[in-house]
PDB file of C-alpha atoms in Angstrom:
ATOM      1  CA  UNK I 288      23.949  67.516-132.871  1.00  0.00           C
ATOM      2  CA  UNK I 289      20.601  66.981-134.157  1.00  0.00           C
ATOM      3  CA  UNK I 290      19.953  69.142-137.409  1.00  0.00           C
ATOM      4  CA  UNK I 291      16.665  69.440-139.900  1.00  0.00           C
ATOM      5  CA  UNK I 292      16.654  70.705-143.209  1.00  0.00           C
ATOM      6  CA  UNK I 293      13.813  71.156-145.002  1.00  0.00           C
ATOM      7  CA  UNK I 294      12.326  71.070-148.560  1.00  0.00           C
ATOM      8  CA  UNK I 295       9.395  70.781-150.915  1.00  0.00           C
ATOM      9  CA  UNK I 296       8.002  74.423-150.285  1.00  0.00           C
ATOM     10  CA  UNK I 297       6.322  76.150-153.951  1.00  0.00           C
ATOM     11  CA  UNK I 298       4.105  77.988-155.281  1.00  0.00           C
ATOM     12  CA  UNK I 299       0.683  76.295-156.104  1.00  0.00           C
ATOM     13  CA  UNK I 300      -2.596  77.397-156.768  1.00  0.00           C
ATOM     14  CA  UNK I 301      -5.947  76.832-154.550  1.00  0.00           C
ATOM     15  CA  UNK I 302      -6.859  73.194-154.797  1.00  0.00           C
ATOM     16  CA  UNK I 303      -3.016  71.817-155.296  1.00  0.00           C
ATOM     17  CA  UNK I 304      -0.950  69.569-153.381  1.00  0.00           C
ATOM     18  CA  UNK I 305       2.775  69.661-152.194  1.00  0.00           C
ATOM     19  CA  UNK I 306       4.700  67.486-150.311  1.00  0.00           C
ATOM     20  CA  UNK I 307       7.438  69.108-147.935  1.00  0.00           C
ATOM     21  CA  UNK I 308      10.319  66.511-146.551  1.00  0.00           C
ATOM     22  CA  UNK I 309      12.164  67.464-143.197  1.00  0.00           C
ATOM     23  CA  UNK I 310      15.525  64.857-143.129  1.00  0.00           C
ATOM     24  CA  UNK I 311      17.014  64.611-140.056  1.00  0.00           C
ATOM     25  CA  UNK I 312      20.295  63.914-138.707  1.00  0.00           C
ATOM     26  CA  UNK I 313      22.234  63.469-135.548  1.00  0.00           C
ATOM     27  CA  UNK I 314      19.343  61.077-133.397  1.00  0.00           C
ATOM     28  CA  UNK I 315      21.244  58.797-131.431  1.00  0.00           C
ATOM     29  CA  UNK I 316      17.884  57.298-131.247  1.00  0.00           C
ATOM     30  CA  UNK I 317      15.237  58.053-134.141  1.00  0.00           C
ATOM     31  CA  UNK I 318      12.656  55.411-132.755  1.00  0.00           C
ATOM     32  CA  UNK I 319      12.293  58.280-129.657  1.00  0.00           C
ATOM     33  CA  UNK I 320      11.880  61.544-131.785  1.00  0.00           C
ATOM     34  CA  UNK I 321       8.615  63.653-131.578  1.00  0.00           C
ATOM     35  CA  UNK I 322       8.336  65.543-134.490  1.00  0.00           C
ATOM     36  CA  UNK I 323       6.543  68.772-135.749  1.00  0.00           C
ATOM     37  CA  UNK I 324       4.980  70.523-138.766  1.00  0.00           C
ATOM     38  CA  UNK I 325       5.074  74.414-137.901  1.00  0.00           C
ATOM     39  CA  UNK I 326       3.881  76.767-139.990  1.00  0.00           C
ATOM     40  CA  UNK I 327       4.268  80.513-139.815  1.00  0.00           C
ATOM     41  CA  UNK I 328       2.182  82.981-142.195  1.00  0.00           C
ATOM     42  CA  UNK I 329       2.896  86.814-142.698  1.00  0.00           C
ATOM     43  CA  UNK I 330       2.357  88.563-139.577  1.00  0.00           C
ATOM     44  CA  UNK I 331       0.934  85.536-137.870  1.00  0.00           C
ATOM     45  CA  UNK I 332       2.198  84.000-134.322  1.00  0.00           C
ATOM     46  CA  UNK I 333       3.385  80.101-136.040  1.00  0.00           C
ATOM     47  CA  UNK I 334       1.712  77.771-135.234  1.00  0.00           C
ATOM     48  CA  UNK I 335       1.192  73.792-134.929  1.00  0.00           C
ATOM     49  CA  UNK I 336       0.078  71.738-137.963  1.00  0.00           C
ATOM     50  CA  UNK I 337       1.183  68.335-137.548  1.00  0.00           C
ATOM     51  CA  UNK I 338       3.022  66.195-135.300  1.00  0.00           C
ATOM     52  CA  UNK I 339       3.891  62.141-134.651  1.00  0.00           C
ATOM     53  CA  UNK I 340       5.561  60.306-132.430  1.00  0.00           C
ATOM     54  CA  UNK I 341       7.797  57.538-134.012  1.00  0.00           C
ATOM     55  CA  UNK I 342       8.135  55.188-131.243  1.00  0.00           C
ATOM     56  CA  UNK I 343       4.058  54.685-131.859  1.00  0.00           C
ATOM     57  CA  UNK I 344       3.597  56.319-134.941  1.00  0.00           C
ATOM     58  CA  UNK I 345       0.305  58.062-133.842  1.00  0.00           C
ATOM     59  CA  UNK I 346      -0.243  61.260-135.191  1.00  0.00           C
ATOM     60  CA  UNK I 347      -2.085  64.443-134.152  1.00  0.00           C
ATOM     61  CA  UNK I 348      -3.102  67.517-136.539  1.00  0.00           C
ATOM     62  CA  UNK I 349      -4.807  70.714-135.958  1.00  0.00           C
ATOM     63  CA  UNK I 350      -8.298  71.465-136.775  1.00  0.00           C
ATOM     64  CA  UNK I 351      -7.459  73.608-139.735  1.00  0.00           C
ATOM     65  CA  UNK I 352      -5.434  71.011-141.463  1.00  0.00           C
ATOM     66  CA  UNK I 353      -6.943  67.421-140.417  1.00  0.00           C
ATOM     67  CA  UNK I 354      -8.627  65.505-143.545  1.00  0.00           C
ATOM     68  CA  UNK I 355      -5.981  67.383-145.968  1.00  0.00           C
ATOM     69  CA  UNK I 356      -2.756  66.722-144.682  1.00  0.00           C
ATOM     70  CA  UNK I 357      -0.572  63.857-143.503  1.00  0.00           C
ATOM     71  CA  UNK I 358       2.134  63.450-141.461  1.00  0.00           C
ATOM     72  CA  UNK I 359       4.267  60.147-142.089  1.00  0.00           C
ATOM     73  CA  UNK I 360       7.822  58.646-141.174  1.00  0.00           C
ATOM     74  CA  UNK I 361       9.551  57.866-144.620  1.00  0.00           C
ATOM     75  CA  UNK I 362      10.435  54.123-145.616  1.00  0.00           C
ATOM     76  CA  UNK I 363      13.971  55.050-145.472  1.00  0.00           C
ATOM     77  CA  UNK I 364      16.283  56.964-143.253  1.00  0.00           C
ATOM     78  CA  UNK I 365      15.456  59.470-140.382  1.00  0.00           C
ATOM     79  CA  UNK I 366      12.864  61.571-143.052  1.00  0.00           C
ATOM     80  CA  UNK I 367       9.355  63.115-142.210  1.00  0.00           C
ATOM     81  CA  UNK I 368       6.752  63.733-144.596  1.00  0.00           C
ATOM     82  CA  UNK I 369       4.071  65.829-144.819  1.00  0.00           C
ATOM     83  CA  UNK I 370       1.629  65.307-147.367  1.00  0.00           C
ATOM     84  CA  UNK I 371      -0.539  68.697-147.694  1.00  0.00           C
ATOM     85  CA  UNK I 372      -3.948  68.268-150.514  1.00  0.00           C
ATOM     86  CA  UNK I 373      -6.412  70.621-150.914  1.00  0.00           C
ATOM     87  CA  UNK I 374      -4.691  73.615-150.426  1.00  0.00           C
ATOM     88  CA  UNK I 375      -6.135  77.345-149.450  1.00  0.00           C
ATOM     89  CA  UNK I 376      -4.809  80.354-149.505  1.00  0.00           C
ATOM     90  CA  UNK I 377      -5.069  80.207-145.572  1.00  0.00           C
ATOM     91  CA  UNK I 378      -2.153  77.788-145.472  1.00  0.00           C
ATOM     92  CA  UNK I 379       0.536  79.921-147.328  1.00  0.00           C
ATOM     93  CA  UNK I 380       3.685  80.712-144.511  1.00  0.00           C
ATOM     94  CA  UNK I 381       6.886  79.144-144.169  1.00  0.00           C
ATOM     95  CA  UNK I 382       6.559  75.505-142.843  1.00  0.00           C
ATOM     96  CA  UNK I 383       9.239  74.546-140.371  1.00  0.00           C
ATOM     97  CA  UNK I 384      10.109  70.849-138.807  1.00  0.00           C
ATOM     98  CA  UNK I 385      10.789  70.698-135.290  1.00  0.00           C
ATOM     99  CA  UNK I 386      12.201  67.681-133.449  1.00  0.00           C
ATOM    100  CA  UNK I 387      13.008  66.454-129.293  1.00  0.00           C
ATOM    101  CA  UNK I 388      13.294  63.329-128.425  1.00  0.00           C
ATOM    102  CA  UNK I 389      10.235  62.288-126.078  1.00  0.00           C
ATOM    103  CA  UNK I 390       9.445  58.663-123.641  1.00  0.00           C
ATOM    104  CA  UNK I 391       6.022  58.720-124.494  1.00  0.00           C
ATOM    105  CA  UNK I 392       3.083  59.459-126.835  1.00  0.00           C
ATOM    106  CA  UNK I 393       1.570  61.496-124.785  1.00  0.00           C
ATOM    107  CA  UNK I 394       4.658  63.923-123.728  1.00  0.00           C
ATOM    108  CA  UNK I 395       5.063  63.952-127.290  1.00  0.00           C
ATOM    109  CA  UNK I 396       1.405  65.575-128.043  1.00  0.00           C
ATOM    110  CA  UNK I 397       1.439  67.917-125.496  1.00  0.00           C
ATOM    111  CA  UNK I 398       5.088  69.676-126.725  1.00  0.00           C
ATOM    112  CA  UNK I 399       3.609  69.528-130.467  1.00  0.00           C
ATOM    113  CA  UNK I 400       0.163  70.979-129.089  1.00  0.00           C
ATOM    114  CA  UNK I 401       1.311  73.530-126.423  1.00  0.00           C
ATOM    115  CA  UNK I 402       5.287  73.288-125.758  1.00  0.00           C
ATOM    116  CA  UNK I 403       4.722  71.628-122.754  1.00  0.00           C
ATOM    117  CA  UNK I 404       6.749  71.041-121.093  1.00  0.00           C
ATOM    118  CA  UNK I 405       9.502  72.651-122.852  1.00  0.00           C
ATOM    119  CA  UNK I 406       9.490  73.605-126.407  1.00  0.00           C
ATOM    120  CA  UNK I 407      11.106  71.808-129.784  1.00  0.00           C
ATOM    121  CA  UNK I 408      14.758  72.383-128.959  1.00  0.00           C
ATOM    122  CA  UNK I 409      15.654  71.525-132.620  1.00  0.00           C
ATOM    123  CA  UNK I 410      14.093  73.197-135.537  1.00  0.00           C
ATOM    124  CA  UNK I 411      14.838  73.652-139.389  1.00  0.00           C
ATOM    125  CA  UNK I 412      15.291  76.679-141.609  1.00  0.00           C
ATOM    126  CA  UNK I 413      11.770  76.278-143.028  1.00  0.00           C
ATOM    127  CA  UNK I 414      10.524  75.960-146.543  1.00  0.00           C
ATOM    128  CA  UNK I 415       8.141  78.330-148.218  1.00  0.00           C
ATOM    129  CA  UNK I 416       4.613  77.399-149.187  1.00  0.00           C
ATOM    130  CA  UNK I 417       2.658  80.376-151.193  1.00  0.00           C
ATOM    131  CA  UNK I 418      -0.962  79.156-152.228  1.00  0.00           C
ATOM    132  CA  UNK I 419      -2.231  81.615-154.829  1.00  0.00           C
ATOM    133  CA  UNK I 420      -6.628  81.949-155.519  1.00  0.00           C
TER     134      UNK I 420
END
């Protein structure tokens, strides 16, 4: 059973940086995950931030995010980063990680960008990010 917890969510002001971790756990094969930065704000629909696929590492970010924050793999262990600079006000919500396992780069971008075919079957509890002015 694949599982995803979460963590580095805080309270920062405008201009700060944080850097959220989603560990994950029960990939019979890691190489093969496609994994997802969500991000939900107060009476928002969520919505994608950041994805990569590990077997390539290429990445893919939305619009509102790209040039401030980076996805990565961690050196060690089935861990995803996500390196968020600059932050806004915009970008306070609860930031979730998402995870499938997908058999090719592209299958992987279009479930991060539109749930296509199917959506993330595996997702964590979130972590809160509030960005103050």
């Amino acid at each position: 059973q694949v599982q995803l917890v979460e963590s580095g969510g805080d309270s920062v002001q405008a201009g700060g940086s944080l850097r959220l971790s989603c560990a994950a756990s029960g990939f019979s094969r890691f190489s093969r995950a496609c994994m997802g930065w969500f991000r939900q704000a107060p009476g928002k629909e969520r919505e994608a931030v950041a994805g990569i696929y590990m077997d390539s590492g290429n990445t893919y970010y939305s619009d509102s995010v790209k040039d401030r924050f980076t996805i990565s793999q961690g050196e060690a262990g089935d861990t995803v980063w996500l390196q968020m600079s600059s932050l806004q006000p915009e970008d306070t919500g609860v930031y979730y990680c998402a995870a499938d396992y997908a058999f090719s780069d592209s299958a992987c971008y279009n479930q991060w960008r539109d749930g296509s075919p199917a959506p993330y079957p595996y997702w964590g509890q979130g972590t809160r990010v509030t960005v103050s002015s």
